[in-house]
Coordinates of N, CA, C and O in Angstrom, one line a residue:
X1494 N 77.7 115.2 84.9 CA 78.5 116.0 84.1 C 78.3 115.5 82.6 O 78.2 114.4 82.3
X1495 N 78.5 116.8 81.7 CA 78.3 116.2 80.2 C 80.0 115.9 79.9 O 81.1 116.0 80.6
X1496 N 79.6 115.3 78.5 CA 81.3 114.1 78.1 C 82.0 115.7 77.7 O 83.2 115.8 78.1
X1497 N 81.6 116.5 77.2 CA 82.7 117.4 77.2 C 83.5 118.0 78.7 O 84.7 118.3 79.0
X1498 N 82.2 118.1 79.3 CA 83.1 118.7 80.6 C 83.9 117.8 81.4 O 84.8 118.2 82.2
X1499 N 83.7 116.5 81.3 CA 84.6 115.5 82.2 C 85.5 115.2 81.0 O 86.0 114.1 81.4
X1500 N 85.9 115.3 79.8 CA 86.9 115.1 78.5 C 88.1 116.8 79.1 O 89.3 117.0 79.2
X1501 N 87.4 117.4 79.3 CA 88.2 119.4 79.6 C 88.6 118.9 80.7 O 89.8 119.3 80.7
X1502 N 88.4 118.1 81.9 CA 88.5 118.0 83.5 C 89.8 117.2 82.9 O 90.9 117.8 82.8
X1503 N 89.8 115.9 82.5 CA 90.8 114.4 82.6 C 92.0 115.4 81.6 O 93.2 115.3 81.9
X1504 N 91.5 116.4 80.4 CA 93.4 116.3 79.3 C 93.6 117.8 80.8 O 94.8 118.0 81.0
X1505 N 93.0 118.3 81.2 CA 93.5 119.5 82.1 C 94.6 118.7 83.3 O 95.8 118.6 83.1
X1506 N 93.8 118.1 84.5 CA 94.0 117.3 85.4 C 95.2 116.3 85.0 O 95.7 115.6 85.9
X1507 N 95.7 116.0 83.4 CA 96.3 115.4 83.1 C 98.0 116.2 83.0 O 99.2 116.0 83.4
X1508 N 97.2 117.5 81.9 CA 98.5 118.2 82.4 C 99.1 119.0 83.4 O 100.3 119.1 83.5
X1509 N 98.3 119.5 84.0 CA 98.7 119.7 85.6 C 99.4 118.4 86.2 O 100.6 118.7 86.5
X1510 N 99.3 117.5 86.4 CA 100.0 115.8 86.5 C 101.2 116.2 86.1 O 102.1 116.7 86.9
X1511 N 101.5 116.0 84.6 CA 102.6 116.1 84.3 C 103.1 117.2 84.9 O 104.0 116.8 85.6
X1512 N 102.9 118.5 85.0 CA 103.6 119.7 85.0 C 104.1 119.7 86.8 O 104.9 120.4 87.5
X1513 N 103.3 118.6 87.2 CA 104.2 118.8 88.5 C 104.9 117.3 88.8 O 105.5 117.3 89.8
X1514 N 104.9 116.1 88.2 CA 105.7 115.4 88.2 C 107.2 115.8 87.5 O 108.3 115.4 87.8
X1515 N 107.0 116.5 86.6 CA 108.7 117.3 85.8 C 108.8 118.2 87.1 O 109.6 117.8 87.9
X1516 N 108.3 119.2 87.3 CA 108.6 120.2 88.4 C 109.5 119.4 89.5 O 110.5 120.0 89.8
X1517 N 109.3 118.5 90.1 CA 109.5 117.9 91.1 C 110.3 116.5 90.8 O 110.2 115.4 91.4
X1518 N 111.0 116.9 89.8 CA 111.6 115.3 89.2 C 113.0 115.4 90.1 O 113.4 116.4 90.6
X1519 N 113.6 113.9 90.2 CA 114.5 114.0 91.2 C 115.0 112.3 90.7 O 114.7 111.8 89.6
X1520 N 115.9 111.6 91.8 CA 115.7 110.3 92.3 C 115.0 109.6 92.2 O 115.2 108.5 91.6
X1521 N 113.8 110.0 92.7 CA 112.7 108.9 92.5 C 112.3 109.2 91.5 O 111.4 108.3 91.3
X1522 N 112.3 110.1 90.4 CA 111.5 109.7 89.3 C 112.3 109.5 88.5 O 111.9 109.3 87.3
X1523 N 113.8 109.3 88.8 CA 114.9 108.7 87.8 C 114.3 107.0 88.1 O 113.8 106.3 87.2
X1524 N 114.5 106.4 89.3 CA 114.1 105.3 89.6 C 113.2 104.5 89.2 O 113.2 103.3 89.0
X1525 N 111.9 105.5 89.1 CA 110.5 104.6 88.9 C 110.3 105.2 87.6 O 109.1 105.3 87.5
X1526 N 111.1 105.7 86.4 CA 110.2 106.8 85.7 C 110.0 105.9 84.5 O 109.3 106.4 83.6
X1527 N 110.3 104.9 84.4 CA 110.1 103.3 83.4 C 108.5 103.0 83.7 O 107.6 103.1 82.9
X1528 N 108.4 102.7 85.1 CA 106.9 102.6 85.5 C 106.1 103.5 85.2 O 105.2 103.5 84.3
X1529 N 106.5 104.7 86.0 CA 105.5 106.2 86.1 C 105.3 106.1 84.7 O 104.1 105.8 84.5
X1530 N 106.4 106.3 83.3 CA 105.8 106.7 82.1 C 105.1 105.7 81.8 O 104.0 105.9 81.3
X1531 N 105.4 104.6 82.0 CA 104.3 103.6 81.3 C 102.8 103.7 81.8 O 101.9 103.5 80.9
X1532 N 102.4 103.9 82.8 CA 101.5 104.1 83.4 C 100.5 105.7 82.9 O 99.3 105.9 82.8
X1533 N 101.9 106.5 82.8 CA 101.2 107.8 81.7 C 100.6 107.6 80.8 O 99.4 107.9 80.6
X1534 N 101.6 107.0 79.8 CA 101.4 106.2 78.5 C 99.8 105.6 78.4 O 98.9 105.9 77.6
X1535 N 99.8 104.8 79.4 CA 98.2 104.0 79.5 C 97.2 104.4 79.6 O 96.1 104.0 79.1
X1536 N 97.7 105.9 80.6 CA 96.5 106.5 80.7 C 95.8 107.8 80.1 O 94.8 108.5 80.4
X1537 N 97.1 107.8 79.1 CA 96.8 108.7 77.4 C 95.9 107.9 76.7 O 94.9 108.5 76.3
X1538 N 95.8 106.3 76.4 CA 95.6 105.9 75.8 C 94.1 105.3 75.7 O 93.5 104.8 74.8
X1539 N 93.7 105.4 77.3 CA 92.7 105.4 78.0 C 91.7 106.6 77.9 O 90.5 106.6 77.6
X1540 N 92.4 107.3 78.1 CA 91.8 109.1 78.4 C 91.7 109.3 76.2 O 91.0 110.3 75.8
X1541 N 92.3 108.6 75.5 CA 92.1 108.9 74.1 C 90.8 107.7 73.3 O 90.3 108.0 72.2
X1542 N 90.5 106.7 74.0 CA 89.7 105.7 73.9 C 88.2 105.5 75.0 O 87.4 104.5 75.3
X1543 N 88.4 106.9 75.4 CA 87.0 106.5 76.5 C 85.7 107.0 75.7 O 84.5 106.9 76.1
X1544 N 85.9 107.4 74.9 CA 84.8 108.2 73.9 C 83.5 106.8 74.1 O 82.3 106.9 74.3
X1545 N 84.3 105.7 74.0 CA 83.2 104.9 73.7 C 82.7 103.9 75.2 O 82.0 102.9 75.4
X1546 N 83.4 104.8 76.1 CA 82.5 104.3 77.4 C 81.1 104.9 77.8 O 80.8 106.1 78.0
X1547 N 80.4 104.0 77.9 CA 79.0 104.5 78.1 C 78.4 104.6 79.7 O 78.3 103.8 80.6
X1548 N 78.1 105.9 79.7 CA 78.0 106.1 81.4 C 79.2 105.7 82.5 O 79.1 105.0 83.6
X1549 N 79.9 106.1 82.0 CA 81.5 105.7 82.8 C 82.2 107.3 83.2 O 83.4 107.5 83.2
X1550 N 81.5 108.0 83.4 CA 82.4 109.4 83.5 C 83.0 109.6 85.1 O 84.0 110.3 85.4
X1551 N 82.1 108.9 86.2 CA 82.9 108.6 87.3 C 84.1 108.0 87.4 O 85.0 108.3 88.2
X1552 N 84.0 107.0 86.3 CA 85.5 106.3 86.7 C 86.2 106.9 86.4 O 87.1 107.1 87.1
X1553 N 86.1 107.7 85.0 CA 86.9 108.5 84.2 C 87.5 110.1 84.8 O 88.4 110.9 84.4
X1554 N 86.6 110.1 85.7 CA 86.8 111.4 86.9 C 87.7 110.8 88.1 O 88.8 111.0 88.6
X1555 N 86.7 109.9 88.2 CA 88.2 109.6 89.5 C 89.6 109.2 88.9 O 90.6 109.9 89.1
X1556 N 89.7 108.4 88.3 CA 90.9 108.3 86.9 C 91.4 110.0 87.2 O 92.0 110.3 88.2
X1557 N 91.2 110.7 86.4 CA 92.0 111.7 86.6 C 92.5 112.4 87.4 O 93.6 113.1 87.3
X1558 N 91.4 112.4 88.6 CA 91.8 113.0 90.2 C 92.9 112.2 91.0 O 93.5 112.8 91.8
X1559 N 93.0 111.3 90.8 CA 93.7 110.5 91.3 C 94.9 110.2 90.8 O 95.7 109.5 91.4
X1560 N 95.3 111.0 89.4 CA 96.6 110.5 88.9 C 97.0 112.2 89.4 O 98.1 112.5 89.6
X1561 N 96.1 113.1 89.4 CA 96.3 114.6 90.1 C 97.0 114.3 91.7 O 98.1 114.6 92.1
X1562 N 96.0 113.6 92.4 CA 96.5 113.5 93.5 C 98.2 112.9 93.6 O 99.0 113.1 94.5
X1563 N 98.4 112.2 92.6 CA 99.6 111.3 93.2 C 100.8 112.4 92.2 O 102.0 112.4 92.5
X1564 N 100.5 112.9 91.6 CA 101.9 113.7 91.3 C 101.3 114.5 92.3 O 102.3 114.5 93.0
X1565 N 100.5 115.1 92.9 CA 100.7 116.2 93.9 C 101.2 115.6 95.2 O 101.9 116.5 95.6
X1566 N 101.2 114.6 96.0 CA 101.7 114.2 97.0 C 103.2 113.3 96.8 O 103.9 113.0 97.8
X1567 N 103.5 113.1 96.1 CA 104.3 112.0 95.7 C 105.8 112.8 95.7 O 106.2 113.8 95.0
X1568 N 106.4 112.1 96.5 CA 107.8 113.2 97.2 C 108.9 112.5 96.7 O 109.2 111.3 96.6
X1569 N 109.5 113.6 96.5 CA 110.9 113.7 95.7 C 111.6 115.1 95.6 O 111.0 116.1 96.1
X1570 N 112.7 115.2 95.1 CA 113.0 116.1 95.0 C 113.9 116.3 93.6 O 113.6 115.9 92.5
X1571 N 115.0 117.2 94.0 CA 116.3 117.7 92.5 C 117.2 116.7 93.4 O 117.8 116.1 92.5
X1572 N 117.7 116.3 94.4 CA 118.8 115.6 95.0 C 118.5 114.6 96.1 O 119.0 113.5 96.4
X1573 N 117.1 115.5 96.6 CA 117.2 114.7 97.8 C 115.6 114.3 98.2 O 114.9 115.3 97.9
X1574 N 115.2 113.7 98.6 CA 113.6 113.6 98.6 C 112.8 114.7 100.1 O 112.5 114.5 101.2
X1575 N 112.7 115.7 99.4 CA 112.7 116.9 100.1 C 111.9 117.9 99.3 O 112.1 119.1 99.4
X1576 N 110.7 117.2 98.5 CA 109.7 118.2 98.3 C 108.6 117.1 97.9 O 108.7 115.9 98.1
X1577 N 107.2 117.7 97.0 CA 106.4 117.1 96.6 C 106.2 117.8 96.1 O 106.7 118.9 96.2
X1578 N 104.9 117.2 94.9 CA 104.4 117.7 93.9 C 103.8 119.2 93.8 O 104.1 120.2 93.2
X1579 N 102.9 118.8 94.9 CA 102.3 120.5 95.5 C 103.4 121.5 96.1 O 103.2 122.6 96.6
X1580 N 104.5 121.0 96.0 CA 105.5 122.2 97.0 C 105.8 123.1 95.8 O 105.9 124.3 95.7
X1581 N 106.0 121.7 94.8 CA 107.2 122.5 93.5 C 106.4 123.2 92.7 O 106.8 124.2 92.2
X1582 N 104.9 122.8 92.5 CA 103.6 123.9 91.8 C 103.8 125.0 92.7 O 104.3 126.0 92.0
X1583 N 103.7 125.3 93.9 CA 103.3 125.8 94.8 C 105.2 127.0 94.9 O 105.4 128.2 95.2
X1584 N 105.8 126.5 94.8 CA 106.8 127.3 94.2 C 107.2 127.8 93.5 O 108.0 128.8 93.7
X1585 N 106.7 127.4 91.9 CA 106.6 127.6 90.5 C 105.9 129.5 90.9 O 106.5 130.5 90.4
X1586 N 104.7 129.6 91.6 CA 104.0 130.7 91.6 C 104.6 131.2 92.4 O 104.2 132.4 92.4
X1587 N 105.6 131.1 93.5 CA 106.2 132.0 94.3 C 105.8 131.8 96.0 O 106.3 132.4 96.9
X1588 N 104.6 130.7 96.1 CA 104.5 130.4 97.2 C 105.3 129.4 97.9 O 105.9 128.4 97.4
X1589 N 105.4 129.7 99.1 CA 105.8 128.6 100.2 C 105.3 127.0 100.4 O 104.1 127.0 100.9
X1590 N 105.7 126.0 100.2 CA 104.8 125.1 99.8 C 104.4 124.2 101.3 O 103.6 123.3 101.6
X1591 N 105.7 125.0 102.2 CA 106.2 124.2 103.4 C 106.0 122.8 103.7 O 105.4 122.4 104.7
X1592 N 106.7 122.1 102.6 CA 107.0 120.5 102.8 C 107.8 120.5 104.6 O 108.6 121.3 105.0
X1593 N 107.1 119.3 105.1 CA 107.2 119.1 106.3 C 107.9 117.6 106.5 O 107.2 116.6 106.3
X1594 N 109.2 117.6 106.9 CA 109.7 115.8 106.7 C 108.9 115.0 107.9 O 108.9 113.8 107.8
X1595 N 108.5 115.5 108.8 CA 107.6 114.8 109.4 C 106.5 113.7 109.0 O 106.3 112.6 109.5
X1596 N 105.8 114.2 107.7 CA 104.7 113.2 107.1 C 105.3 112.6 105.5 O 104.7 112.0 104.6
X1597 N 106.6 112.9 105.7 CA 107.1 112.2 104.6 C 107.4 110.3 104.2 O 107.8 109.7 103.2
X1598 N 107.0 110.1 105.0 CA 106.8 108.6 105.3 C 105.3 108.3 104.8 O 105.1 107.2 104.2
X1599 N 104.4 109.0 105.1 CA 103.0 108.9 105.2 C 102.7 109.5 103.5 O 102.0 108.8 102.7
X1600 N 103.5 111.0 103.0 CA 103.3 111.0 102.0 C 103.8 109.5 100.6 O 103.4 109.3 99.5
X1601 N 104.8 109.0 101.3 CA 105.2 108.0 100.2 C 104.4 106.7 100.0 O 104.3 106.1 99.0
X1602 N 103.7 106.4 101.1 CA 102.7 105.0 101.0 C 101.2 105.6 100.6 O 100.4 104.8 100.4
X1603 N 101.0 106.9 100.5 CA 100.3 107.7 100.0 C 100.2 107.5 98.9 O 99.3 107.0 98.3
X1604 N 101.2 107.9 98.2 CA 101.3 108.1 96.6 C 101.5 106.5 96.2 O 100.8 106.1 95.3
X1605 N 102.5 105.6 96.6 CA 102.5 103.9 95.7 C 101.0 103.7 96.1 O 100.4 103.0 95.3
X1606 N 100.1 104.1 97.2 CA 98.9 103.6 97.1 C 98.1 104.1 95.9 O 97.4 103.3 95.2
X1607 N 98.1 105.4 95.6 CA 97.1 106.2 95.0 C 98.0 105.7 93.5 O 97.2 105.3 92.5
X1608 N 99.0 105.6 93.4 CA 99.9 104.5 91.8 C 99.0 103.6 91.6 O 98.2 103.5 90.7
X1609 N 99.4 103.0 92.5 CA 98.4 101.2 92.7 C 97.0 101.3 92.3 O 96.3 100.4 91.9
X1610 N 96.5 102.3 92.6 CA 94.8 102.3 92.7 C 94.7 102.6 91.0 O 94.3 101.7 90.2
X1611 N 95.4 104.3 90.5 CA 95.4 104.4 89.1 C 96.0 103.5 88.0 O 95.7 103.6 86.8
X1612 N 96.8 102.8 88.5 CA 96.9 101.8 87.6 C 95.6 100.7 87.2 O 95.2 100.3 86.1
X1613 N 95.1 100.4 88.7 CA 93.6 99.0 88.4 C 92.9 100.3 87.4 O 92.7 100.0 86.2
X1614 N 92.4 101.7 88.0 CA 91.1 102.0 87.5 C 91.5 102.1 86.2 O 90.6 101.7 85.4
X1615 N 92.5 102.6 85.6 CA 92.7 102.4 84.3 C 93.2 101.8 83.3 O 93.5 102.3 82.2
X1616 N 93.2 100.4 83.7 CA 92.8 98.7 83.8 C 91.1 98.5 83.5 O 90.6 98.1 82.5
X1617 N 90.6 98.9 84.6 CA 89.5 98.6 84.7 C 88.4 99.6 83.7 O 87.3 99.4 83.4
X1618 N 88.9 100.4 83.6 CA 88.3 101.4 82.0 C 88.9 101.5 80.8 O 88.6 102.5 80.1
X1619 N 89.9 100.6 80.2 CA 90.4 99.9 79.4 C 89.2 98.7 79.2 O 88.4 98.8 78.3
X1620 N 89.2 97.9 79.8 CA 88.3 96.5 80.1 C 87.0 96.8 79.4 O 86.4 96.3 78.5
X1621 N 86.6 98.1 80.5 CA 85.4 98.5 80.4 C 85.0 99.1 78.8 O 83.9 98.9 78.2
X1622 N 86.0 99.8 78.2 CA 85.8 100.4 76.7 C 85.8 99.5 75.4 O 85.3 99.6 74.3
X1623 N 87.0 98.3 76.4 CA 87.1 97.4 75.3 C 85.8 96.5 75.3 O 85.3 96.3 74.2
X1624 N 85.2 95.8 76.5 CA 84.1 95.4 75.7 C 82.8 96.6 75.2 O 82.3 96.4 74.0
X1625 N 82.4 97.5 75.9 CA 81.7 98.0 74.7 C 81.8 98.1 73.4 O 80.8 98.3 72.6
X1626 N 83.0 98.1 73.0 CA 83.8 98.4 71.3 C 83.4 97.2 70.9 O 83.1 97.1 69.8
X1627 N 83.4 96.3 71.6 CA 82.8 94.9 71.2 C 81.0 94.7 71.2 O 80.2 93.9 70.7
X1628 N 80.9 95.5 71.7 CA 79.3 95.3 71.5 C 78.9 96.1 70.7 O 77.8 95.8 70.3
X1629 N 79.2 97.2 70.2 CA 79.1 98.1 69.6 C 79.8 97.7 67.7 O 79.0 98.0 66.7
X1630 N 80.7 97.3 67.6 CA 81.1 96.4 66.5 C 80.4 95.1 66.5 O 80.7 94.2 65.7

């Protein structure tokens, strides 16, 4: 892919993220939302500093899919932890999202996993921009 089209993929993928982490804000994003924003925060600043990563557009792809994935699975609700990201998009449009409490357990180590992962990768493409800026300067 060219740097424009994975730059249109990561600010898109980015606000879709947001738009269903607010949709679906509750409890748990009262709880963790010190982490979650900081972690947003990083990964604005990341997603605004990759220009100067060279042949890095995978990381920078999975970087955004991945912070897509975790506001889309990542359960919570308005009171009670009784939806997910994809329910409340998926309601926004008038569909049924049919959150199931059955895999609600499975969705929550789901999402601190898929947290945990976007935090290293965008760590790890931070790292990566900063030393080329160094070789490049």
């Amino acid at each position: 892919m060219n740097k424009r089209t994975v730059q249109a993929y990561f600010w898109v993928t980015f606000l879709i993220s947001l738009l269903a982490l607010f949709l679906n804000g509750g409890l748990g994003l009262l709880v963790f939302g010190i982490v979650i924003l900081a972690a947003l925060i990083f990964h604005v600043i990341v997603g605004l500093k990759w220009k100067y990563s060279i042949n890095k557009n995978y990381l920078i792809t999975l970087s955004a899919t991945n912070l897509l994935l975790f506001a889309l699975v990542r359960v919570d609700g308005v009171h009670a932890f009784t939806d997910s990201g994809l329910s409340a998009l998926l309601n926004l449009i008038g569909l049924s999202g049919g959150y199931s409490r059955r895999y609600e357990e499975l969705f929550m180590w789901t999402s601190l996993l898929l947290f945990i992962s976007q935090v290293v990768i965008d760590i790890a493409l931070y790292r990566k921009n900063k030393q080329v800026r160094s070789v490049i300067n």
